[in-house]
Amino acid sequence: MEEEFDISESKSQSSFDVKALLVRILSYWKLFLLFIGIGIFIVYQQNIRTQQSYRLGTQISVEEESNPLFTSNTSLIFNWGGVSGKVQTMINALSSRSIHEKVVDNLEFYTTYLKQSRFRKDDIYTYAPFKVNLIPKSNQLLGIPIKITMLENDTFELSVTFESTPVKTQNFSDKSKQNIDVPIGEYRNQFRLGELITTPYVNGIIELLEGRRFLEGEEYFVQFNDFHRTVSEYRAKLSIKNPKNSAILNLSMVDVNKPKIVDYLNETVKVLSEDQLNRKNQFVTNTINFIDEQLARVKSQLTLNADSLNSYRQENKIFNLNDQSIAINNKLSILEAERDNIKLKLGYYASLKKYLIASNLFTDVPAPAVAGIEDVNILNNISKINALSVQKSKYSSTVRKDATIFADIDRQIEGLKQVLLENISSASNGLNRILLSTNSKIAIEDAKIRKLPKAQQKLFDIQRQYALSEQTYNAFLVKRGEADIIKSASVSDILVIDPAKDTGATPIDLKLSSRYLFAVLGGMLIPLLLAFVITFFDNKLHNPQVLEGLSNIPLLGVVGKNNLENNLAVHLKPKSTIAEAFRSIRSSLQYFYKKNNLEGAKTLMITSSVSGEGKTFCSINIATVFAMSGKKTVLVGLDLRKPKIFGDFDIENDIGVVNYLIGQKDLAEVIQETKVANLDVITSGPIPPNPSELLMLEEMDVLIKMLKESYDYIVLDTPPIGLVSDALELIDYVDATIYVVRQDYTKKGMITLIKNKYEKGEIKNLSFIYNGYNQKGKYGYGYGYGYSYGYGYGYGSYGNGYNDDDSNKASLISRIKSVFKKKF
C-alpha cells in the first residue's frame, strides 16, 4: 500500500527573516509608487472639495461693577438684587440654551445663504447681495435649498425641487413646525425685488442690500434650517475657558465661515451683557413698576381731592383757614403722614409674608426701600434669598433637575424664608404698637377740630385730605426719580477685553500641503504591511541560507534557473553557469565516494518533496556531467507514476523498467542510447497499477547488480518522497541520495519532514541541491551559480568567464555598478 505523508501540519522552525522582509519591501517598489500615487490623488481630491475650518475668539472679564451714583444717602437700596458676578455663573449662562436661542434669533442664523461652487454649495453669509425678510408668524420650508435666479428688470425666479412628500416647515416666530404635502418635481415662480412672496414654501420679501448688485443670470440659494437644531449646533461649537480660575473668560468657536464666527461671538457677549444687566436691575425694575402703580392710584385720589376742595371753596366762599386751624392742620398732617408710613410698612410686611408663603421663585420680591423699610436683618435676608433664587434660575438651564445643588439651594432659601417670617412678625408687632399711639394722638387733634365752626371743619377736612395725597404723591415721585437714576447709571459686570475680529485667521485644519506627507506615509504603509504579512506567513524557501538554517543536512550545490525549453542544459550549453554548477556537484559527489572508499560502480538516487521542484532536471544533468567526464553512465527512470526523462532525449517510453521488472523484456532491450556520449537511459515504461510493489520485487535487485557490472555511475530518478513512499524502497540500492529543493517553491515544512527521516536513519548519505536559484530574483543574497560545498569542498565559484549563458550577459547599468563596487 502506498504511504502518503501529510505535509500540512509541518511547521517551519526558523525565526522571522528580517532580511527577507527588507528584500521583499525593495521588490515592491512598483506597489509603493502605485499606492503613494493613489494616496496623493485622494488627498488632492479631498483638498479641492474640503472647506477649511477657522477658530476665532473673544475675551471678556467678569467684574463687580458698583453703581457710581449709589451712596449711603440714597434712600433706595438695590445692591443685593442683581447677579452675584461670579465667573461660574457667567459660564453657566453662556452654556445655557436660552442665551443661544436669543443669539440665533437676533442674527437669524436659521437662514443660510448659499452659492454653488465646483463641488458644493458654500455658505456666503454677508456676501449675498440680497436679504430675505420673513413675514412674522409664517411658515418656511426646512432643509431644502431654494434657488433664486436673477432675471431682467429687477425680476427673479424662485425655484425648488421636491424629491419626496410631505416636507417640513417651521414658523420662526413661535418655532412651531408643520408638515405639508407638495407635488413631486420642480416648483417655479417669478417675483420682483421688494415684492411680498406668499407661497407654502417661503413667505417674505427679498430685498437688494444697499450698495450691492444682483446681476442677471446670477444664481443663489436660500435654505431655512430647523431653529432648535441650529441652536444645538452653535451651542456645541462654543468653547468656554477660564484660565487659572481668574475673572477672565475666553470664548472661541470653530466654523468654516469666519464672518459668522465673529458675529456669533460678539452677539453672544452682547446678549450675555444685556441679560446680566437686566438681572442686575431686576430689583430696580420691580420697584419702578410698583411705584408707577402707586403713583397712578395716588394721582387719581389727589385729583378728586383737588376738585372737592375747589368746589367747596366756591360754594361756601371760604378760601383760607384761621391761624388756629392752620396749627391744628399742620400737626394733624404730620401725625397722619406718620400713620400712613406705618400702614405702608405694615402693608409691605403683609405682602412680603404672603409672597414668601405662596411663591417658589423669589426674584420678584417687592422692594423694601419703597415702604421705607430700614431693618438691616430684613434687608440682608431679602438680598440673600433673592441672590439664591437668581443662582437657581441660572443653574436650571445647564444642570439636571435632579442635581443635588438644587436641593442645597432650596434648603438655604427655606431657612432664610423662616428667618424672614420671624423678622416680619416681630417688626409688624412693633409697628402695630406705634400705630395705636399715633391713632390716639390723631384722635386728640380731631377733637380740637370738632370745636371749630362747621364750615371751617369741612374745609379743614377736605384741605387736609388734599395735602395728604399731595405729600404722598410727591414722596413717590422722589423715589421714582431715584430708581430711574440708579437704573440708568447701572453698568454690566461684563467687560469686553478683545471683541471677536478676523485679523487674518489661518485654518486650524491640517495644511493642504501637509496632507500630502500623510498621503505618502499612508501609501507606503500598505505595501509595508503587505510585505510583512506575506513574509510572516511565507513558508517557502527563498535562498540557500534559509535552507541551511532549517537542517544540518549538507548543501551539495546551488543550481541556477534554467531558461531553456529543454532539460539538457549541460549538454546544450556546456560553458554556462548551470553546467559549472553541476560540475561542482559532480566533484562533491566524487569526493564523497572517495572519502567513503567506494570502489566500482556508484549509485545515486535523486528525489524531492513534490512534483515541480526540478528532480528530473537535476537527474538528467547530473547524469550528463558524469557521462561528459568519460564515465559510462546510465539514467534509470524509476518515477513509475509520472515518467518524464524520455522527452528531453527524443526517445520513446514504450518499454522500460516496468517491462523488465514484470519479465516482458530483458535488460538489453530496455536500455536506450542517447545523443550524449557515454550516457544511456532506461525509461520507466508503461505506468503500472502497483508501482511500489514492482520496486520491491527481486528483479529490482538483479537490475541494479547487472547495471553495476556495465556502468560506472547509476543515477536513479525516483518519485517525490513527500508524496509517495516509492523512493524509500530504493534506499538500500544507493550510495548517496540527493534531495532537490527549488527556490520560491519548496515549503519549509517539507525540509522538516526530510530532516526527521534523516535523523531517524531512514535515509543515509543525504544531501540537498538548491535548484532554480535566481540571482536577480526577489530573495537573492549574493550567491553565484557555482556556489557549492559539502563533504569538505567548501565554497567554489565558477560563474565568471562564461559568455554563452543569457542570464550572465550584464546590462550597462550592471557593469557600471560592478565598476563602482570594485573601486569603492
PDB file of N, CA and C in Angstrom, residues 341-414:
ATOM      1  N   ASN A 341     -47.312 106.142  56.870  1.00  0.00           N
ATOM      2  CA  ASN A 341     -45.999 105.472  56.694  1.00  0.00           C
ATOM      3  C   ASN A 341     -45.981 104.137  57.438  1.00  0.00           C
ATOM      4  N   ILE A 342     -46.578 104.136  58.634  1.00  0.00           N
ATOM      5  CA  ILE A 342     -46.650 102.876  59.406  1.00  0.00           C
ATOM      6  C   ILE A 342     -47.522 101.867  58.669  1.00  0.00           C
ATOM      7  N   LYS A 343     -48.667 102.342  58.152  1.00  0.00           N
ATOM      8  CA  LYS A 343     -49.551 101.430  57.423  1.00  0.00           C
ATOM      9  C   LYS A 343     -48.866 100.894  56.159  1.00  0.00           C
ATOM     10  N   LEU A 344     -48.056 101.776  55.510  1.00  0.00           N
ATOM     11  CA  LEU A 344     -47.334 101.327  54.311  1.00  0.00           C
ATOM     12  C   LEU A 344     -46.364 100.208  54.652  1.00  0.00           C
ATOM     13  N   LYS A 345     -45.672 100.364  55.775  1.00  0.00           N
ATOM     14  CA  LYS A 345     -44.739  99.325  56.200  1.00  0.00           C
ATOM     15  C   LYS A 345     -45.475  98.043  56.565  1.00  0.00           C
ATOM     16  N   LEU A 346     -46.588  98.228  57.306  1.00  0.00           N
ATOM     17  CA  LEU A 346     -47.356  97.036  57.664  1.00  0.00           C
ATOM     18  C   LEU A 346     -47.900  96.340  56.418  1.00  0.00           C
ATOM     19  N   GLY A 347     -48.343  97.156  55.452  1.00  0.00           N
ATOM     20  CA  GLY A 347     -48.837  96.565  54.213  1.00  0.00           C
ATOM     21  C   GLY A 347     -47.721  95.842  53.451  1.00  0.00           C
ATOM     22  N   TYR A 348     -46.524  96.433  53.480  1.00  0.00           N
ATOM     23  CA  TYR A 348     -45.399  95.768  52.808  1.00  0.00           C
ATOM     24  C   TYR A 348     -45.094  94.433  53.485  1.00  0.00           C
ATOM     25  N   TYR A 349     -45.076  94.446  54.827  1.00  0.00           N
ATOM     26  CA  TYR A 349     -44.773  93.207  55.543  1.00  0.00           C
ATOM     27  C   TYR A 349     -45.825  92.137  55.252  1.00  0.00           C
ATOM     28  N   ALA A 350     -47.069  92.570  55.194  1.00  0.00           N
ATOM     29  CA  ALA A 350     -48.136  91.604  54.899  1.00  0.00           C
ATOM     30  C   ALA A 350     -47.992  91.040  53.486  1.00  0.00           C
ATOM     31  N   SER A 351     -47.677  91.925  52.545  1.00  0.00           N
ATOM     32  CA  SER A 351     -47.477  91.487  51.160  1.00  0.00           C
ATOM     33  C   SER A 351     -46.263  90.578  51.040  1.00  0.00           C
ATOM     34  N   LEU A 352     -45.182  90.950  51.745  1.00  0.00           N
ATOM     35  CA  LEU A 352     -43.970  90.136  51.704  1.00  0.00           C
ATOM     36  C   LEU A 352     -44.205  88.762  52.318  1.00  0.00           C
ATOM     37  N   LYS A 353     -44.974  88.733  53.427  1.00  0.00           N
ATOM     38  CA  LYS A 353     -45.269  87.452  54.072  1.00  0.00           C
ATOM     39  C   LYS A 353     -46.091  86.558  53.147  1.00  0.00           C
ATOM     40  N   LYS A 354     -47.085  87.144  52.525  1.00  0.00           N
ATOM     41  CA  LYS A 354     -47.922  86.380  51.599  1.00  0.00           C
ATOM     42  C   LYS A 354     -47.097  85.881  50.418  1.00  0.00           C
ATOM     43  N   TYR A 355     -46.196  86.727  49.931  1.00  0.00           N
ATOM     44  CA  TYR A 355     -45.352  86.355  48.792  1.00  0.00           C
ATOM     45  C   TYR A 355     -44.420  85.198  49.158  1.00  0.00           C
ATOM     46  N   LEU A 356     -43.841  85.286  50.367  1.00  0.00           N
ATOM     47  CA  LEU A 356     -42.910  84.234  50.797  1.00  0.00           C
ATOM     48  C   LEU A 356     -43.610  82.895  50.963  1.00  0.00           C
ATOM     49  N   ILE A 357     -44.825  82.928  51.450  1.00  0.00           N
ATOM     50  CA  ILE A 357     -45.562  81.687  51.690  1.00  0.00           C
ATOM     51  C   ILE A 357     -46.080  81.079  50.386  1.00  0.00           C
ATOM     52  N   ALA A 358     -46.530  81.908  49.473  1.00  0.00           N
ATOM     53  CA  ALA A 358     -47.212  81.407  48.279  1.00  0.00           C
ATOM     54  C   ALA A 358     -46.278  81.147  47.097  1.00  0.00           C
ATOM     55  N   SER A 359     -45.121  81.795  47.045  1.00  0.00           N
ATOM     56  CA  SER A 359     -44.267  81.724  45.845  1.00  0.00           C
ATOM     57  C   SER A 359     -43.094  80.769  46.036  1.00  0.00           C
ATOM     58  N   ASN A 360     -42.631  80.188  44.897  1.00  0.00           N
ATOM     59  CA  ASN A 360     -41.421  79.352  44.884  1.00  0.00           C
ATOM     60  C   ASN A 360     -40.232  80.079  44.270  1.00  0.00           C
ATOM     61  N   LEU A 361     -40.503  81.152  43.561  1.00  0.00           N
ATOM     62  CA  LEU A 361     -39.449  81.973  42.966  1.00  0.00           C
ATOM     63  C   LEU A 361     -39.397  83.294  43.710  1.00  0.00           C
ATOM     64  N   PHE A 362     -38.210  83.754  44.032  1.00  0.00           N
ATOM     65  CA  PHE A 362     -38.068  84.940  44.875  1.00  0.00           C
ATOM     66  C   PHE A 362     -37.247  86.028  44.187  1.00  0.00           C
ATOM     67  N   THR A 363     -37.305  86.018  42.847  1.00  0.00           N
ATOM     68  CA  THR A 363     -36.584  87.056  42.106  1.00  0.00           C
ATOM     69  C   THR A 363     -37.428  88.317  41.936  1.00  0.00           C
ATOM     70  N   ASP A 364     -38.733  88.238  42.268  1.00  0.00           N
ATOM     71  CA  ASP A 364     -39.613  89.399  42.129  1.00  0.00           C
ATOM     72  C   ASP A 364     -40.089  89.913  43.489  1.00  0.00           C
ATOM     73  N   VAL A 365     -39.241  89.841  44.498  1.00  0.00           N
ATOM     74  CA  VAL A 365     -39.595  90.318  45.838  1.00  0.00           C
ATOM     75  C   VAL A 365     -39.847  91.829  45.799  1.00  0.00           C
ATOM     76  N   PRO A 366     -40.944  92.334  46.354  1.00  0.00           N
ATOM     77  CA  PRO A 366     -41.205  93.789  46.361  1.00  0.00           C
ATOM     78  C   PRO A 366     -40.063  94.535  47.034  1.00  0.00           C
ATOM     79  N   ALA A 367     -39.730  95.695  46.489  1.00  0.00           N
ATOM     80  CA  ALA A 367     -38.597  96.464  47.004  1.00  0.00           C
ATOM     81  C   ALA A 367     -38.892  96.993  48.393  1.00  0.00           C
ATOM     82  N   PRO A 368     -38.111  96.694  49.411  1.00  0.00           N
ATOM     83  CA  PRO A 368     -38.369  97.177  50.781  1.00  0.00           C
ATOM     84  C   PRO A 368     -38.152  98.674  50.905  1.00  0.00           C
ATOM     85  N   ALA A 369     -37.295  99.261  50.061  1.00  0.00           N
ATOM     86  CA  ALA A 369     -36.999 100.688  50.182  1.00  0.00           C
ATOM     87  C   ALA A 369     -38.218 101.542  49.886  1.00  0.00           C
ATOM     88  N   VAL A 370     -39.134 101.025  49.034  1.00  0.00           N
ATOM     89  CA  VAL A 370     -40.338 101.788  48.693  1.00  0.00           C
ATOM     90  C   VAL A 370     -41.184 102.033  49.938  1.00  0.00           C
ATOM     91  N   ALA A 371     -41.216 101.062  50.811  1.00  0.00           N
ATOM     92  CA  ALA A 371     -42.017 101.184  52.034  1.00  0.00           C
ATOM     93  C   ALA A 371     -41.226 101.794  53.175  1.00  0.00           C
ATOM     94  N   GLY A 372     -39.999 102.178  52.911  1.00  0.00           N
ATOM     95  CA  GLY A 372     -39.182 102.797  53.950  1.00  0.00           C
ATOM     96  C   GLY A 372     -38.658 101.807  54.959  1.00  0.00           C
ATOM     97  N   ILE A 373     -38.518 100.542  54.569  1.00  0.00           N
ATOM     98  CA  ILE A 373     -38.001  99.510  55.475  1.00  0.00           C
ATOM     99  C   ILE A 373     -36.507  99.708  55.641  1.00  0.00           C
ATOM    100  N   GLU A 374     -36.073  99.831  56.910  1.00  0.00           N
ATOM    101  CA  GLU A 374     -34.655 100.033  57.181  1.00  0.00           C
ATOM    102  C   GLU A 374     -34.084  98.964  58.094  1.00  0.00           C
ATOM    103  N   ASP A 375     -34.864  97.955  58.425  1.00  0.00           N
ATOM    104  CA  ASP A 375     -34.391  96.864  59.283  1.00  0.00           C
ATOM    105  C   ASP A 375     -33.275  96.116  58.561  1.00  0.00           C
ATOM    106  N   VAL A 376     -32.063  96.148  59.151  1.00  0.00           N
ATOM    107  CA  VAL A 376     -30.881  95.561  58.499  1.00  0.00           C
ATOM    108  C   VAL A 376     -31.053  94.070  58.303  1.00  0.00           C
ATOM    109  N   ASN A 377     -31.606  93.387  59.269  1.00  0.00           N
ATOM    110  CA  ASN A 377     -31.780  91.933  59.167  1.00  0.00           C
ATOM    111  C   ASN A 377     -32.692  91.567  57.997  1.00  0.00           C
ATOM    112  N   ILE A 378     -33.805  92.315  57.876  1.00  0.00           N
ATOM    113  CA  ILE A 378     -34.744  92.034  56.785  1.00  0.00           C
ATOM    114  C   ILE A 378     -34.104  92.340  55.437  1.00  0.00           C
ATOM    115  N   LEU A 379     -33.402  93.472  55.359  1.00  0.00           N
ATOM    116  CA  LEU A 379     -32.756  93.842  54.100  1.00  0.00           C
ATOM    117  C   LEU A 379     -31.722  92.794  53.682  1.00  0.00           C
ATOM    118  N   ASN A 380     -30.896  92.359  54.595  1.00  0.00           N
ATOM    119  CA  ASN A 380     -29.853  91.369  54.283  1.00  0.00           C
ATOM    120  C   ASN A 380     -30.457  90.035  53.876  1.00  0.00           C
ATOM    121  N   ASN A 381     -31.483  89.607  54.584  1.00  0.00           N
ATOM    122  CA  ASN A 381     -32.092  88.312  54.263  1.00  0.00           C
ATOM    123  C   ASN A 381     -32.807  88.339  52.915  1.00  0.00           C
ATOM    124  N   ILE A 382     -33.453  89.472  52.613  1.00  0.00           N
ATOM    125  CA  ILE A 382     -34.072  89.590  51.279  1.00  0.00           C
ATOM    126  C   ILE A 382     -32.998  89.539  50.190  1.00  0.00           C
ATOM    127  N   SER A 383     -31.869  90.201  50.441  1.00  0.00           N
ATOM    128  CA  SER A 383     -30.768  90.195  49.473  1.00  0.00           C
ATOM    129  C   SER A 383     -30.262  88.771  49.232  1.00  0.00           C
ATOM    130  N   LYS A 384     -30.099  88.012  50.335  1.00  0.00           N
ATOM    131  CA  LYS A 384     -29.579  86.644  50.209  1.00  0.00           C
ATOM    132  C   LYS A 384     -30.564  85.724  49.491  1.00  0.00           C
ATOM    133  N   ILE A 385     -31.829  85.837  49.863  1.00  0.00           N
ATOM    134  CA  ILE A 385     -32.819  84.943  49.260  1.00  0.00           C
ATOM    135  C   ILE A 385     -33.009  85.252  47.777  1.00  0.00           C
ATOM    136  N   ASN A 386     -32.900  86.542  47.433  1.00  0.00           N
ATOM    137  CA  ASN A 386     -33.002  86.924  46.019  1.00  0.00           C
ATOM    138  C   ASN A 386     -31.809  86.407  45.219  1.00  0.00           C
ATOM    139  N   ALA A 387     -30.590  86.515  45.784  1.00  0.00           N
ATOM    140  CA  ALA A 387     -29.393  86.041  45.095  1.00  0.00           C
ATOM    141  C   ALA A 387     -29.438  84.535  44.882  1.00  0.00           C
ATOM    142  N   LEU A 388     -29.923  83.790  45.900  1.00  0.00           N
ATOM    143  CA  LEU A 388     -30.036  82.342  45.746  1.00  0.00           C
ATOM    144  C   LEU A 388     -31.050  81.981  44.664  1.00  0.00           C
ATOM    145  N   SER A 389     -32.127  82.737  44.554  1.00  0.00           N
ATOM    146  CA  SER A 389     -33.140  82.467  43.537  1.00  0.00           C
ATOM    147  C   SER A 389     -32.587  82.708  42.145  1.00  0.00           C
ATOM    148  N   VAL A 390     -31.804  83.766  41.982  1.00  0.00           N
ATOM    149  CA  VAL A 390     -31.172  84.034  40.683  1.00  0.00           C
ATOM    150  C   VAL A 390     -30.194  82.923  40.317  1.00  0.00           C
ATOM    151  N   GLN A 391     -29.423  82.481  41.316  1.00  0.00           N
ATOM    152  CA  GLN A 391     -28.465  81.398  41.072  1.00  0.00           C
ATOM    153  C   GLN A 391     -29.179  80.111  40.674  1.00  0.00           C
ATOM    154  N   LYS A 392     -30.264  79.803  41.330  1.00  0.00           N
ATOM    155  CA  LYS A 392     -31.045  78.611  40.994  1.00  0.00           C
ATOM    156  C   LYS A 392     -31.610  78.710  39.582  1.00  0.00           C
ATOM    157  N   SER A 393     -32.066  79.895  39.216  1.00  0.00           N
ATOM    158  CA  SER A 393     -32.597  80.098  37.867  1.00  0.00           C
ATOM    159  C   SER A 393     -31.524  79.877  36.810  1.00  0.00           C
ATOM    160  N   LYS A 394     -30.292  80.299  37.073  1.00  0.00           N
ATOM    161  CA  LYS A 394     -29.205  80.118  36.108  1.00  0.00           C
ATOM    162  C   LYS A 394     -28.827  78.650  35.980  1.00  0.00           C
ATOM    163  N   TYR A 395     -28.769  77.960  37.120  1.00  0.00           N
ATOM    164  CA  TYR A 395     -28.389  76.548  37.080  1.00  0.00           C
ATOM    165  C   TYR A 395     -29.428  75.704  36.349  1.00  0.00           C
ATOM    166  N   SER A 396     -30.664  76.111  36.382  1.00  0.00           N
ATOM    167  CA  SER A 396     -31.738  75.302  35.793  1.00  0.00           C
ATOM    168  C   SER A 396     -31.574  75.129  34.293  1.00  0.00           C
ATOM    169  N   SER A 397     -30.795  76.005  33.632  1.00  0.00           N
ATOM    170  CA  SER A 397     -30.613  75.906  32.179  1.00  0.00           C
ATOM    171  C   SER A 397     -29.445  75.031  31.787  1.00  0.00           C
ATOM    172  N   THR A 398     -28.592  74.679  32.762  1.00  0.00           N
ATOM    173  CA  THR A 398     -27.397  73.900  32.408  1.00  0.00           C
ATOM    174  C   THR A 398     -27.213  72.646  33.243  1.00  0.00           C
ATOM    175  N   VAL A 399     -27.929  72.546  34.378  1.00  0.00           N
ATOM    176  CA  VAL A 399     -27.741  71.410  35.286  1.00  0.00           C
ATOM    177  C   VAL A 399     -29.020  70.583  35.319  1.00  0.00           C
ATOM    178  N   ARG A 400     -28.868  69.274  35.444  1.00  0.00           N
ATOM    179  CA  ARG A 400     -30.015  68.384  35.503  1.00  0.00           C
ATOM    180  C   ARG A 400     -30.902  68.727  36.709  1.00  0.00           C
ATOM    181  N   LYS A 401     -32.225  68.521  36.523  1.00  0.00           N
ATOM    182  CA  LYS A 401     -33.191  68.905  37.541  1.00  0.00           C
ATOM    183  C   LYS A 401     -33.005  68.147  38.854  1.00  0.00           C
ATOM    184  N   ASP A 402     -32.458  66.925  38.761  1.00  0.00           N
ATOM    185  CA  ASP A 402     -32.310  66.114  39.962  1.00  0.00           C
ATOM    186  C   ASP A 402     -30.942  66.279  40.624  1.00  0.00           C
ATOM    187  N   ALA A 403     -30.191  67.296  40.219  1.00  0.00           N
ATOM    188  CA  ALA A 403     -28.863  67.506  40.791  1.00  0.00           C
ATOM    189  C   ALA A 403     -28.996  67.947  42.259  1.00  0.00           C
ATOM    190  N   THR A 404     -27.993  67.569  43.056  1.00  0.00           N
ATOM    191  CA  THR A 404     -28.045  67.873  44.495  1.00  0.00           C
ATOM    192  C   THR A 404     -27.922  69.364  44.774  1.00  0.00           C
ATOM    193  N   ILE A 405     -27.374  70.118  43.815  1.00  0.00           N
ATOM    194  CA  ILE A 405     -27.187  71.547  44.039  1.00  0.00           C
ATOM    195  C   ILE A 405     -28.527  72.257  44.231  1.00  0.00           C
ATOM    196  N   PHE A 406     -29.583  71.781  43.547  1.00  0.00           N
ATOM    197  CA  PHE A 406     -30.897  72.393  43.706  1.00  0.00           C
ATOM    198  C   PHE A 406     -31.459  72.143  45.106  1.00  0.00           C
ATOM    199  N   ALA A 407     -31.236  70.946  45.614  1.00  0.00           N
ATOM    200  CA  ALA A 407     -31.699  70.642  46.972  1.00  0.00           C
ATOM    201  C   ALA A 407     -30.981  71.516  47.997  1.00  0.00           C
ATOM    202  N   ASP A 408     -29.680  71.741  47.781  1.00  0.00           N
ATOM    203  CA  ASP A 408     -28.921  72.590  48.703  1.00  0.00           C
ATOM    204  C   ASP A 408     -29.443  74.034  48.673  1.00  0.00           C
ATOM    205  N   ILE A 409     -29.690  74.547  47.470  1.00  0.00           N
ATOM    206  CA  ILE A 409     -30.199  75.926  47.350  1.00  0.00           C
ATOM    207  C   ILE A 409     -31.582  76.047  47.976  1.00  0.00           C
ATOM    208  N   ASP A 410     -32.433  75.033  47.725  1.00  0.00           N
ATOM    209  CA  ASP A 410     -33.775  75.064  48.309  1.00  0.00           C
ATOM    210  C   ASP A 410     -33.726  75.067  49.842  1.00  0.00           C
ATOM    211  N   ARG A 411     -32.782  74.308  50.409  1.00  0.00           N
ATOM    212  CA  ARG A 411     -32.658  74.281  51.878  1.00  0.00           C
ATOM    213  C   ARG A 411     -32.222  75.646  52.412  1.00  0.00           C
ATOM    214  N   GLN A 412     -31.294  76.283  51.704  1.00  0.00           N
ATOM    215  CA  GLN A 412     -30.844  77.607  52.137  1.00  0.00           C
ATOM    216  C   GLN A 412     -31.977  78.625  52.044  1.00  0.00           C
ATOM    217  N   ILE A 413     -32.737  78.593  50.934  1.00  0.00           N
ATOM    218  CA  ILE A 413     -33.859  79.527  50.759  1.00  0.00           C
ATOM    219  C   ILE A 413     -34.906  79.302  51.836  1.00  0.00           C
ATOM    220  N   GLU A 414     -35.198  78.039  52.126  1.00  0.00           N
ATOM    221  CA  GLU A 414     -36.212  77.734  53.136  1.00  0.00           C
ATOM    222  C   GLU A 414     -35.787  78.247  54.505  1.00  0.00           C
TER     223      GLU A 414
END
